Amino acid sequence: MIRNLLCMTAPVREGVDIPCHELGPAGAHPAVALVAGLHGDEINGIFILSRLADFLGAVEGRCYPTLRLARRVLIIPAVNVLGVNQRTRTWPFDKTDINRMFPGSTIGETTQRIAYAVLEATKRAEFRIDIHTAGIDFEDLPQVRLYEPSQEEREAAHWFGLPAILERSLSPVFTTTLKHSWKVWPGRSFLLRVGQGGTVQLEHCQRVFRALVEFLGKAGVLEGVQLSNEDEETCYFDRTCCHGVYATKAGTFVSDRPVGRWVAAGQEMGYIYDSFNGNIVERVVAPVSGLLTGMRRHPLLFEGDLLLQVNRKM
């Protein structure tokens, strides 16, 4: 069933609605809540959750006789609906970041009311998943991000079967995010990072779609899932494992290295060229041996910009 999570009026146009999907048996609270599109340029997550809603709707319609949706699932594919339509990261009207407005308020600014409605709909779920991408300049390997997790969250993070689980410190700038607001409620919360903003990267999206189906199977929400027997390694990296490489000079960065590959310390990862005369001004190498989990994709850069991230095994 599709319903509107929130309906808002607008000054000189028709109202703005934020739709969501409620699937599975009726219940007081969803077993799993999935959210994407808090930022309007994070198209991968929106595409993944819209496809997941279609798939679970087909399961309910008995298009897959071996599958049964045993528990309720709530899916909000796109929170920042105006940002998506106008291809902007923030809420277009006042340029605020919805993911810096939590826990929100019923009497605050528009984005605070949106944040409040999203939190109220999702906070009591047993499992909560927030999907993001990197910015438009950077590509992240599909990964699970944990911030000061419980042991139960560390264990359940492996249910996705994604190649990397990254545990990170909780920065003060994250205290007004949806993920942080979930922490005070019982249950397990996860943040998935998928690819690059502003585009749909089909291979990444297909991988995460399969990961979500696998997760729903292992959580007992979707019965009949044939769980993967593939031997792809899931690596757990704590905050000491991440090594970033930053540009020491401005210029044009060029690299053909795909994320998700294991690299050796000192391995060539790309070059920074002088943007006008074409000379190589810096050779970029891997700082340690490990998994390449992120890579800059926009070629133009300033000194100090992040070029790549490598996570070494613990």
PDB file of C-alpha atoms in Angstrom:
ATOM      1  CA  MET A   1       0.000   0.000   0.000  1.00  0.00           C
ATOM      2  CA  ILE A   2       1.242   3.478  -0.867  1.00  0.00           C
ATOM      3  CA  ARG A   3       0.319   6.334   1.448  1.00  0.00           C
ATOM      4  CA  ASN A   4       1.606   9.825   2.074  1.00  0.00           C
ATOM      5  CA  LEU A   5       3.929  10.155   5.019  1.00  0.00           C
ATOM      6  CA  LEU A   6       3.459  13.909   5.001  1.00  0.00           C
ATOM      7  CA  CYS A   7       1.391  16.345   2.931  1.00  0.00           C
ATOM      8  CA  MET A   8       2.536  19.966   2.764  1.00  0.00           C
ATOM      9  CA  THR A   9       1.018  23.016   1.166  1.00  0.00           C
ATOM     10  CA  ALA A  10       3.080  25.360  -1.018  1.00  0.00           C
ATOM     11  CA  PRO A  11       2.738  29.132  -1.567  1.00  0.00           C
ATOM     12  CA  VAL A  12       2.026  29.276  -5.325  1.00  0.00           C
ATOM     13  CA  ARG A  13       1.794  25.673  -6.514  1.00  0.00           C
ATOM     14  CA  GLU A  14       0.056  22.425  -5.654  1.00  0.00           C
ATOM     15  CA  GLY A  15       1.006  20.737  -2.392  1.00  0.00           C
ATOM     16  CA  VAL A  16       4.037  18.529  -1.885  1.00  0.00           C
ATOM     17  CA  ASP A  17       3.593  14.939  -0.700  1.00  0.00           C
ATOM     18  CA  ILE A  18       6.194  12.488   0.589  1.00  0.00           C
ATOM     19  CA  PRO A  19       4.958   8.997  -0.346  1.00  0.00           C
ATOM     20  CA  CYS A  20       5.920   5.765   1.389  1.00  0.00           C
ATOM     21  CA  HIS A  21       5.185   2.072   0.948  1.00  0.00           C
ATOM     22  CA  GLU A  22       3.725  -0.125   3.699  1.00  0.00           C
ATOM     23  CA  LEU A  23       4.032  -3.803   2.897  1.00  0.00           C
ATOM     24  CA  GLY A  24       3.388  -7.051   4.740  1.00  0.00           C
ATOM     25  CA  PRO A  25       1.070  -7.914   7.620  1.00  0.00           C
ATOM     26  CA  ALA A  26      -0.562  -5.048   9.467  1.00  0.00           C
ATOM     27  CA  GLY A  27       1.011  -4.163  12.780  1.00  0.00           C
ATOM     28  CA  ALA A  28       1.595  -1.354  15.195  1.00  0.00           C
ATOM     29  CA  HIS A  29       5.145  -0.797  14.019  1.00  0.00           C
ATOM     30  CA  PRO A  30       7.235  -1.996  11.052  1.00  0.00           C
ATOM     31  CA  ALA A  31       9.814  -4.701  11.597  1.00  0.00           C
ATOM     32  CA  VAL A  32      12.089  -2.993   9.060  1.00  0.00           C
ATOM     33  CA  ALA A  33      12.133   0.663   8.017  1.00  0.00           C
ATOM     34  CA  LEU A  34      14.192   1.759   5.002  1.00  0.00           C
ATOM     35  CA  VAL A  35      14.857   5.379   4.089  1.00  0.00           C
ATOM     36  CA  ALA A  36      16.623   7.021   1.128  1.00  0.00           C
ATOM     37  CA  GLY A  37      16.679  10.359  -0.626  1.00  0.00           C
ATOM     38  CA  LEU A  38      17.271  12.563   2.396  1.00  0.00           C
ATOM     39  CA  HIS A  39      19.513  14.360  -0.081  1.00  0.00           C
ATOM     40  CA  GLY A  40      18.017  15.050  -3.487  1.00  0.00           C
ATOM     41  CA  ASP A  41      21.141  14.082  -5.443  1.00  0.00           C
ATOM     42  CA  GLU A  42      21.447  10.577  -3.940  1.00  0.00           C
ATOM     43  CA  ILE A  43      19.735   8.757  -6.785  1.00  0.00           C
ATOM     44  CA  ASN A  44      21.204   5.283  -6.179  1.00  0.00           C
ATOM     45  CA  GLY A  45      19.320   4.869  -2.893  1.00  0.00           C
ATOM     46  CA  ILE A  46      16.060   6.152  -4.361  1.00  0.00           C
ATOM     47  CA  PHE A  47      16.327   3.715  -7.266  1.00  0.00           C
ATOM     48  CA  ILE A  48      17.171   0.784  -4.982  1.00  0.00           C
ATOM     49  CA  LEU A  49      14.264   1.363  -2.618  1.00  0.00           C
ATOM     50  CA  SER A  50      11.743   1.995  -5.392  1.00  0.00           C
ATOM     51  CA  ARG A  51      12.781  -1.317  -6.952  1.00  0.00           C
ATOM     52  CA  LEU A  52      12.627  -3.057  -3.561  1.00  0.00           C
ATOM     53  CA  ALA A  53       9.095  -1.731  -3.004  1.00  0.00           C
ATOM     54  CA  ASP A  54       8.070  -3.055  -6.418  1.00  0.00           C
ATOM     55  CA  PHE A  55       9.615  -6.458  -5.641  1.00  0.00           C
ATOM     56  CA  LEU A  56       7.979  -6.789  -2.220  1.00  0.00           C
ATOM     57  CA  GLY A  57       4.669  -5.668  -3.710  1.00  0.00           C
ATOM     58  CA  ALA A  58       4.996  -8.500  -6.221  1.00  0.00           C
ATOM     59  CA  VAL A  59       5.710 -10.897  -3.342  1.00  0.00           C
ATOM     60  CA  GLU A  60       2.477  -9.747  -1.670  1.00  0.00           C
ATOM     61  CA  GLY A  61       0.694 -10.231  -4.985  1.00  0.00           C
ATOM     62  CA  ARG A  62       1.944 -13.852  -5.026  1.00  0.00           C
ATOM     63  CA  CYS A  63       4.059 -13.396  -8.113  1.00  0.00           C
ATOM     64  CA  TYR A  64       6.786 -15.335  -6.289  1.00  0.00           C
ATOM     65  CA  PRO A  65       5.034 -18.425  -4.839  1.00  0.00           C
ATOM     66  CA  THR A  66       8.070 -19.503  -2.790  1.00  0.00           C
ATOM     67  CA  LEU A  67       8.370 -16.168  -0.983  1.00  0.00           C
ATOM     68  CA  ARG A  68       6.241 -14.753   1.829  1.00  0.00           C
ATOM     69  CA  LEU A  69       6.475 -11.391   3.538  1.00  0.00           C
ATOM     70  CA  ALA A  70       6.102 -12.446   7.160  1.00  0.00           C
ATOM     71  CA  ARG A  71       6.521  -9.064   8.840  1.00  0.00           C
ATOM     72  CA  ARG A  72       5.699  -5.462   8.027  1.00  0.00           C
ATOM     73  CA  VAL A  73       8.152  -3.325   6.036  1.00  0.00           C
ATOM     74  CA  LEU A  74       8.082   0.455   5.646  1.00  0.00           C
ATOM     75  CA  ILE A  75       9.922   2.000   2.673  1.00  0.00           C
ATOM     76  CA  ILE A  76      10.433   5.736   2.144  1.00  0.00           C
ATOM     77  CA  PRO A  77      12.291   5.925  -1.197  1.00  0.00           C
ATOM     78  CA  ALA A  78      12.667   9.722  -1.412  1.00  0.00           C
ATOM     79  CA  VAL A  79      12.360  12.067   1.558  1.00  0.00           C
ATOM     80  CA  ASN A  80      13.611  15.197  -0.219  1.00  0.00           C
ATOM     81  CA  VAL A  81      11.066  15.018  -3.025  1.00  0.00           C
ATOM     82  CA  LEU A  82      11.531  18.617  -4.127  1.00  0.00           C
ATOM     83  CA  GLY A  83      15.312  18.243  -4.161  1.00  0.00           C
ATOM     84  CA  VAL A  84      15.018  15.150  -6.351  1.00  0.00           C
ATOM     85  CA  ASN A  85      12.754  16.968  -8.807  1.00  0.00           C
ATOM     86  CA  GLN A  86      15.080  19.965  -8.996  1.00  0.00           C
ATOM     87  CA  ARG A  87      18.280  17.906  -8.862  1.00  0.00           C
ATOM     88  CA  THR A  88      19.560  19.619  -5.729  1.00  0.00           C
ATOM     89  CA  ARG A  89      21.080  18.082  -2.606  1.00  0.00           C
ATOM     90  CA  THR A  90      19.262  20.337  -0.136  1.00  0.00           C
ATOM     91  CA  TRP A  91      15.620  21.315   0.253  1.00  0.00           C
ATOM     92  CA  PRO A  92      15.274  23.822  -2.606  1.00  0.00           C
ATOM     93  CA  PHE A  93      13.106  26.415  -0.893  1.00  0.00           C
ATOM     94  CA  ASP A  94      15.532  27.406   1.880  1.00  0.00           C
ATOM     95  CA  LYS A  95      18.644  25.328   1.007  1.00  0.00           C
ATOM     96  CA  THR A  96      18.567  23.427   4.319  1.00  0.00           C
ATOM     97  CA  ASP A  97      19.920  19.898   4.708  1.00  0.00           C
ATOM     98  CA  ILE A  98      17.113  17.624   5.928  1.00  0.00           C
ATOM     99  CA  ASN A  99      19.654  15.233   7.447  1.00  0.00           C
ATOM    100  CA  ARG A 100      20.780  18.017   9.792  1.00  0.00           C
ATOM    101  CA  MET A 101      17.253  18.678  11.102  1.00  0.00           C
ATOM    102  CA  PHE A 102      16.621  15.653  13.309  1.00  0.00           C
ATOM    103  CA  PRO A 103      14.852  14.930  15.593  1.00  0.00           C
ATOM    104  CA  GLY A 104      12.685  17.596  13.994  1.00  0.00           C
ATOM    105  CA  SER A 105       9.601  19.388  15.276  1.00  0.00           C
ATOM    106  CA  THR A 106       5.891  19.641  14.486  1.00  0.00           C
ATOM    107  CA  ILE A 107       5.995  23.440  14.762  1.00  0.00           C
ATOM    108  CA  GLY A 108       9.349  24.212  13.155  1.00  0.00           C
ATOM    109  CA  GLU A 109      10.545  24.948   9.642  1.00  0.00           C
ATOM    110  CA  THR A 110       9.361  22.741   6.770  1.00  0.00           C
ATOM    111  CA  THR A 111      12.468  20.552   6.876  1.00  0.00           C
ATOM    112  CA  GLN A 112      12.097  20.133  10.651  1.00  0.00           C
ATOM    113  CA  ARG A 113       8.519  18.913  10.133  1.00  0.00           C
ATOM    114  CA  ILE A 114       9.741  16.503   7.455  1.00  0.00           C
ATOM    115  CA  ALA A 115      12.436  15.187   9.796  1.00  0.00           C
ATOM    116  CA  TYR A 116       9.903  14.725  12.599  1.00  0.00           C
ATOM    117  CA  ALA A 117       7.525  12.762  10.360  1.00  0.00           C
ATOM    118  CA  VAL A 118      10.323  10.463   9.108  1.00  0.00           C
ATOM    119  CA  LEU A 119      11.590   9.786  12.619  1.00  0.00           C
ATOM    120  CA  GLU A 120       8.118   9.109  14.012  1.00  0.00           C
ATOM    121  CA  ALA A 121       7.382   6.624  11.223  1.00  0.00           C
ATOM    122  CA  THR A 122      10.650   4.700  11.578  1.00  0.00           C
ATOM    123  CA  LYS A 123      11.979   4.937  15.139  1.00  0.00           C
ATOM    124  CA  ARG A 124      10.111   1.926  16.561  1.00  0.00           C
ATOM    125  CA  ALA A 125      11.221  -0.497  13.850  1.00  0.00           C
ATOM    126  CA  GLU A 126      13.351  -3.417  14.950  1.00  0.00           C
ATOM    127  CA  PHE A 127      15.733  -2.807  12.030  1.00  0.00           C
ATOM    128  CA  ARG A 128      16.321   0.646  10.484  1.00  0.00           C
ATOM    129  CA  ILE A 129      18.327   1.274   7.308  1.00  0.00           C
ATOM    130  CA  ASP A 130      19.322   4.680   5.918  1.00  0.00           C
ATOM    131  CA  ILE A 131      20.823   4.656   2.393  1.00  0.00           C
ATOM    132  CA  HIS A 132      23.188   7.378   1.185  1.00  0.00           C
ATOM    133  CA  THR A 133      25.767   7.933  -1.525  1.00  0.00           C
ATOM    134  CA  ALA A 134      29.003   9.838  -1.480  1.00  0.00           C
ATOM    135  CA  GLY A 135      28.937  13.316  -3.030  1.00  0.00           C
ATOM    136  CA  ILE A 136      28.892  13.984  -6.752  1.00  0.00           C
ATOM    137  CA  ASP A 137      32.717  14.112  -6.795  1.00  0.00           C
ATOM    138  CA  PHE A 138      33.425  10.790  -5.058  1.00  0.00           C
ATOM    139  CA  GLU A 139      32.460   7.122  -5.404  1.00  0.00           C
ATOM    140  CA  ASP A 140      32.057   4.776  -2.442  1.00  0.00           C
ATOM    141  CA  LEU A 141      32.167   1.007  -2.648  1.00  0.00           C
ATOM    142  CA  PRO A 142      28.796  -0.351  -1.414  1.00  0.00           C
ATOM    143  CA  GLN A 143      29.360  -0.675   2.326  1.00  0.00           C
ATOM    144  CA  VAL A 144      27.764  -0.724   5.759  1.00  0.00           C
ATOM    145  CA  ARG A 145      28.675   2.196   8.023  1.00  0.00           C
ATOM    146  CA  LEU A 146      28.378   1.825  11.793  1.00  0.00           C
ATOM    147  CA  TYR A 147      28.780   4.677  14.270  1.00  0.00           C
ATOM    148  CA  GLU A 148      29.469   3.604  17.864  1.00  0.00           C
ATOM    149  CA  PRO A 149      27.453   0.417  17.279  1.00  0.00           C
ATOM    150  CA  SER A 150      26.110  -2.159  19.694  1.00  0.00           C
ATOM    151  CA  GLN A 151      27.408  -5.705  19.469  1.00  0.00           C
ATOM    152  CA  GLU A 152      24.056  -6.743  17.983  1.00  0.00           C
ATOM    153  CA  GLU A 153      24.528  -4.182  15.195  1.00  0.00           C
ATOM    154  CA  ARG A 154      28.058  -5.426  14.512  1.00  0.00           C
ATOM    155  CA  GLU A 155      26.747  -8.970  14.119  1.00  0.00           C
ATOM    156  CA  ALA A 156      23.703  -8.074  11.997  1.00  0.00           C
ATOM    157  CA  ALA A 157      25.805  -5.885   9.679  1.00  0.00           C
ATOM    158  CA  HIS A 158      27.204  -9.123   8.206  1.00  0.00           C
ATOM    159  CA  TRP A 159      23.699 -10.142   7.090  1.00  0.00           C
ATOM    160  CA  PHE A 160      23.909  -7.752   4.134  1.00  0.00           C
ATOM    161  CA  GLY A 161      26.831  -9.667   2.642  1.00  0.00           C
ATOM    162  CA  LEU A 162      28.406  -6.453   1.352  1.00  0.00           C
ATOM    163  CA  PRO A 163      32.200  -6.430   0.941  1.00  0.00           C
ATOM    164  CA  ALA A 164      32.982  -3.866   3.656  1.00  0.00           C
ATOM    165  CA  ILE A 165      31.692  -2.923   7.102  1.00  0.00           C
ATOM    166  CA  LEU A 166      33.263   0.312   8.329  1.00  0.00           C
ATOM    167  CA  GLU A 167      33.033   1.329  11.970  1.00  0.00           C
ATOM    168  CA  ARG A 168      33.537   5.037  12.544  1.00  0.00           C
ATOM    169  CA  SER A 169      33.577   7.522  15.412  1.00  0.00           C
ATOM    170  CA  LEU A 170      30.464   9.604  15.961  1.00  0.00           C
ATOM    171  CA  SER A 171      31.414  13.133  15.015  1.00  0.00           C
ATOM    172  CA  PRO A 172      29.510  16.023  16.656  1.00  0.00           C
ATOM    173  CA  VAL A 173      28.317  17.067  13.182  1.00  0.00           C
ATOM    174  CA  PHE A 174      26.300  13.842  12.993  1.00  0.00           C
ATOM    175  CA  THR A 175      24.242  14.421  16.139  1.00  0.00           C
ATOM    176  CA  THR A 176      21.383  15.978  14.167  1.00  0.00           C
ATOM    177  CA  THR A 177      21.139  13.150  11.607  1.00  0.00           C
ATOM    178  CA  LEU A 178      18.467  10.476  11.273  1.00  0.00           C
ATOM    179  CA  LYS A 179      20.971   7.741  12.120  1.00  0.00           C
ATOM    180  CA  HIS A 180      21.901   9.437  15.401  1.00  0.00           C
ATOM    181  CA  SER A 181      18.259  10.069  16.331  1.00  0.00           C
ATOM    182  CA  TRP A 182      17.548   6.351  15.929  1.00  0.00           C
ATOM    183  CA  LYS A 183      20.213   5.461  18.492  1.00  0.00           C
ATOM    184  CA  VAL A 184      18.068   6.358  21.511  1.00  0.00           C
ATOM    185  CA  TRP A 185      15.407   3.826  20.470  1.00  0.00           C
ATOM    186  CA  PRO A 186      15.594   0.038  20.916  1.00  0.00           C
ATOM    187  CA  GLY A 187      16.520  -1.802  17.746  1.00  0.00           C
ATOM    188  CA  ARG A 188      19.387  -1.964  15.277  1.00  0.00           C
ATOM    189  CA  SER A 189      20.310   0.821  12.867  1.00  0.00           C
ATOM    190  CA  PHE A 190      22.515   0.795   9.773  1.00  0.00           C
ATOM    191  CA  LEU A 191      23.750   3.310   7.250  1.00  0.00           C
ATOM    192  CA  LEU A 192      24.558   2.047   3.765  1.00  0.00           C
ATOM    193  CA  ARG A 193      26.825   4.029   1.433  1.00  0.00           C
ATOM    194  CA  VAL A 194      26.345   3.260  -2.262  1.00  0.00           C
ATOM    195  CA  GLY A 195      28.378   4.762  -5.061  1.00  0.00           C
ATOM    196  CA  GLN A 196      28.352   8.349  -6.294  1.00  0.00           C
ATOM    197  CA  GLY A 197      25.786  11.136  -6.062  1.00  0.00           C
ATOM    198  CA  GLY A 198      23.884  12.476  -9.042  1.00  0.00           C
ATOM    199  CA  THR A 199      23.741   9.230 -11.000  1.00  0.00           C
ATOM    200  CA  VAL A 200      22.462   5.654 -11.021  1.00  0.00           C
ATOM    201  CA  GLN A 201      25.303   3.125 -10.984  1.00  0.00           C
ATOM    202  CA  LEU A 202      23.433  -0.009 -11.948  1.00  0.00           C
ATOM    203  CA  GLU A 203      26.031  -2.533 -10.792  1.00  0.00           C
ATOM    204  CA  HIS A 204      26.193  -0.958  -7.330  1.00  0.00           C
ATOM    205  CA  CYS A 205      22.405  -0.744  -7.151  1.00  0.00           C
ATOM    206  CA  GLN A 206      21.905  -4.381  -8.116  1.00  0.00           C
ATOM    207  CA  ARG A 207      24.437  -5.435  -5.518  1.00  0.00           C
ATOM    208  CA  VAL A 208      22.718  -3.505  -2.738  1.00  0.00           C
ATOM    209  CA  PHE A 209      19.255  -4.655  -3.851  1.00  0.00           C
ATOM    210  CA  ARG A 210      20.428  -8.251  -3.450  1.00  0.00           C
ATOM    211  CA  ALA A 211      21.999  -7.345  -0.108  1.00  0.00           C
ATOM    212  CA  LEU A 212      18.691  -5.955   1.171  1.00  0.00           C
ATOM    213  CA  VAL A 213      16.774  -9.054   0.080  1.00  0.00           C
ATOM    214  CA  GLU A 214      19.406 -11.202   1.797  1.00  0.00           C
ATOM    215  CA  PHE A 215      19.120  -9.070   4.938  1.00  0.00           C
ATOM    216  CA  LEU A 216      15.323  -9.374   4.985  1.00  0.00           C
ATOM    217  CA  GLY A 217      15.698 -13.135   4.673  1.00  0.00           C
ATOM    218  CA  LYS A 218      18.161 -13.433   7.541  1.00  0.00           C
ATOM    219  CA  ALA A 219      16.052 -11.103   9.709  1.00  0.00           C
ATOM    220  CA  GLY A 220      13.050 -13.411   9.281  1.00  0.00           C
ATOM    221  CA  VAL A 221      11.042 -10.735   7.508  1.00  0.00           C
ATOM    222  CA  LEU A 222      11.002 -12.301   4.033  1.00  0.00           C
ATOM    223  CA  GLU A 223      10.536 -16.049   4.182  1.00  0.00           C
ATOM    224  CA  GLY A 224      11.720 -18.385   1.429  1.00  0.00           C
ATOM    225  CA  VAL A 225      14.803 -16.412   0.396  1.00  0.00           C
ATOM    226  CA  GLN A 226      17.515 -18.645  -1.013  1.00  0.00           C
ATOM    227  CA  LEU A 227      20.426 -17.320   1.005  1.00  0.00           C
ATOM    228  CA  SER A 228      23.652 -16.829  -0.888  1.00  0.00           C
ATOM    229  CA  ASN A 229      26.327 -19.475  -0.691  1.00  0.00           C
ATOM    230  CA  GLU A 230      28.900 -17.276  -2.402  1.00  0.00           C
ATOM    231  CA  ASP A 231      32.246 -16.999  -0.700  1.00  0.00           C
ATOM    232  CA  GLU A 232      32.662 -13.248  -1.103  1.00  0.00           C
ATOM    233  CA  GLU A 233      34.526 -12.014   1.926  1.00  0.00           C
ATOM    234  CA  THR A 234      32.959  -9.387   4.144  1.00  0.00           C
ATOM    235  CA  CYS A 235      35.704  -7.427   5.870  1.00  0.00           C
ATOM    236  CA  TYR A 236      35.216  -5.485   9.083  1.00  0.00           C
ATOM    237  CA  PHE A 237      37.287  -2.317   9.368  1.00  0.00           C
ATOM    238  CA  ASP A 238      37.460  -0.218  12.506  1.00  0.00           C
ATOM    239  CA  ARG A 239      38.360   3.465  12.579  1.00  0.00           C
ATOM    240  CA  THR A 240      42.106   2.730  12.676  1.00  0.00           C
ATOM    241  CA  CYS A 241      42.025   0.860   9.352  1.00  0.00           C
ATOM    242  CA  CYS A 242      41.098   3.767   7.062  1.00  0.00           C
ATOM    243  CA  HIS A 243      43.891   5.538   5.195  1.00  0.00           C
ATOM    244  CA  GLY A 244      43.046   8.490   2.962  1.00  0.00           C
ATOM    245  CA  VAL A 245      45.183  10.104   0.282  1.00  0.00           C
ATOM    246  CA  TYR A 246      44.825  13.863  -0.182  1.00  0.00           C
ATOM    247  CA  ALA A 247      46.023  15.986  -3.079  1.00  0.00           C
ATOM    248  CA  THR A 248      49.202  17.932  -2.351  1.00  0.00           C
ATOM    249  CA  LYS A 249      48.683  19.971  -5.531  1.00  0.00           C
ATOM    250  CA  ALA A 250      45.722  21.263  -7.518  1.00  0.00           C
ATOM    251  CA  GLY A 251      45.105  20.009 -11.051  1.00  0.00           C
ATOM    252  CA  THR A 252      43.281  17.305 -12.979  1.00  0.00           C
ATOM    253  CA  PHE A 253      43.108  13.888 -11.309  1.00  0.00           C
ATOM    254  CA  VAL A 254      42.738  10.893 -13.613  1.00  0.00           C
ATOM    255  CA  SER A 255      42.359   7.272 -12.509  1.00  0.00           C
ATOM    256  CA  ASP A 256      40.822   4.154 -14.010  1.00  0.00           C
ATOM    257  CA  ARG A 257      40.939   2.107 -10.782  1.00  0.00           C
ATOM    258  CA  PRO A 258      37.570   0.586  -9.816  1.00  0.00           C
ATOM    259  CA  VAL A 259      36.501   0.602  -6.189  1.00  0.00           C
ATOM    260  CA  GLY A 260      36.319  -2.781  -4.508  1.00  0.00           C
ATOM    261  CA  ARG A 261      39.765  -4.010  -5.573  1.00  0.00           C
ATOM    262  CA  TRP A 262      42.517  -5.037  -3.206  1.00  0.00           C
ATOM    263  CA  VAL A 263      45.619  -2.925  -3.741  1.00  0.00           C
ATOM    264  CA  ALA A 264      49.224  -3.119  -2.572  1.00  0.00           C
ATOM    265  CA  ALA A 265      51.126  -0.436  -0.709  1.00  0.00           C
ATOM    266  CA  GLY A 266      52.839   1.824  -3.239  1.00  0.00           C
ATOM    267  CA  GLN A 267      50.654   0.618  -6.117  1.00  0.00           C
ATOM    268  CA  GLU A 268      49.972   3.287  -8.715  1.00  0.00           C
ATOM    269  CA  MET A 269      46.396   4.598  -8.412  1.00  0.00           C
ATOM    270  CA  GLY A 270      46.365   7.591 -10.769  1.00  0.00           C
ATOM    271  CA  TYR A 271      47.975  10.892 -11.680  1.00  0.00           C
ATOM    272  CA  ILE A 272      47.416  14.585 -11.100  1.00  0.00           C
ATOM    273  CA  TYR A 273      48.102  16.575 -14.272  1.00  0.00           C
ATOM    274  CA  ASP A 274      48.640  20.285 -14.724  1.00  0.00           C
ATOM    275  CA  SER A 275      45.283  21.385 -16.109  1.00  0.00           C
ATOM    276  CA  PHE A 276      46.811  23.725 -18.727  1.00  0.00           C
ATOM    277  CA  ASN A 277      50.077  22.227 -19.976  1.00  0.00           C
ATOM    278  CA  GLY A 278      49.307  18.545 -19.347  1.00  0.00           C
ATOM    279  CA  ASN A 279      52.424  17.740 -17.334  1.00  0.00           C
ATOM    280  CA  ILE A 280      52.210  15.142 -14.592  1.00  0.00           C
ATOM    281  CA  VAL A 281      52.584  17.012 -11.301  1.00  0.00           C
ATOM    282  CA  GLU A 282      51.938  14.140  -8.894  1.00  0.00           C
ATOM    283  CA  ARG A 283      51.883  10.342  -9.021  1.00  0.00           C
ATOM    284  CA  VAL A 284      49.232   9.005  -6.641  1.00  0.00           C
ATOM    285  CA  VAL A 285      49.925   5.667  -4.930  1.00  0.00           C
ATOM    286  CA  ALA A 286      48.166   3.491  -2.375  1.00  0.00           C
ATOM    287  CA  PRO A 287      49.376   4.369   1.140  1.00  0.00           C
ATOM    288  CA  VAL A 288      48.910   0.828   2.496  1.00  0.00           C
ATOM    289  CA  SER A 289      47.851  -2.594   1.283  1.00  0.00           C
ATOM    290  CA  GLY A 290      44.103  -3.012   1.591  1.00  0.00           C
ATOM    291  CA  LEU A 291      40.651  -2.662   0.045  1.00  0.00           C
ATOM    292  CA  LEU A 292      39.995   0.387  -2.138  1.00  0.00           C
ATOM    293  CA  THR A 293      36.700   1.613  -0.674  1.00  0.00           C
ATOM    294  CA  GLY A 294      36.492   5.090  -2.197  1.00  0.00           C
ATOM    295  CA  MET A 295      37.826   7.047  -5.181  1.00  0.00           C
ATOM    296  CA  ARG A 296      37.456  10.622  -6.411  1.00  0.00           C
ATOM    297  CA  ARG A 297      35.662  10.736  -9.766  1.00  0.00           C
ATOM    298  CA  HIS A 298      35.491  14.456 -10.521  1.00  0.00           C
ATOM    299  CA  PRO A 299      38.811  15.248 -12.206  1.00  0.00           C
ATOM    300  CA  LEU A 300      39.274  18.883 -11.171  1.00  0.00           C
ATOM    301  CA  LEU A 301      40.591  19.338  -7.654  1.00  0.00           C
ATOM    302  CA  PHE A 302      42.182  21.722  -5.207  1.00  0.00           C
ATOM    303  CA  GLU A 303      45.091  21.046  -2.916  1.00  0.00           C
ATOM    304  CA  GLY A 304      43.848  19.065   0.082  1.00  0.00           C
ATOM    305  CA  ASP A 305      40.941  17.321  -1.691  1.00  0.00           C
ATOM    306  CA  LEU A 306      40.413  13.655  -0.837  1.00  0.00           C
ATOM    307  CA  LEU A 307      41.552  11.395  -3.690  1.00  0.00           C
ATOM    308  CA  LEU A 308      41.007   7.882  -2.389  1.00  0.00           C
ATOM    309  CA  GLN A 309      40.500   5.720   0.684  1.00  0.00           C
ATOM    310  CA  VAL A 310      42.131   2.371   1.369  1.00  0.00           C
ATOM    311  CA  ASN A 311      41.156   0.212   4.336  1.00  0.00           C
ATOM    312  CA  ARG A 312      43.761  -2.266   5.516  1.00  0.00           C
ATOM    313  CA  LYS A 313      42.767  -5.530   7.150  1.00  0.00           C
ATOM    314  CA  MET A 314      42.689  -5.601  10.933  1.00  0.00           C
TER     315      MET A 314
END
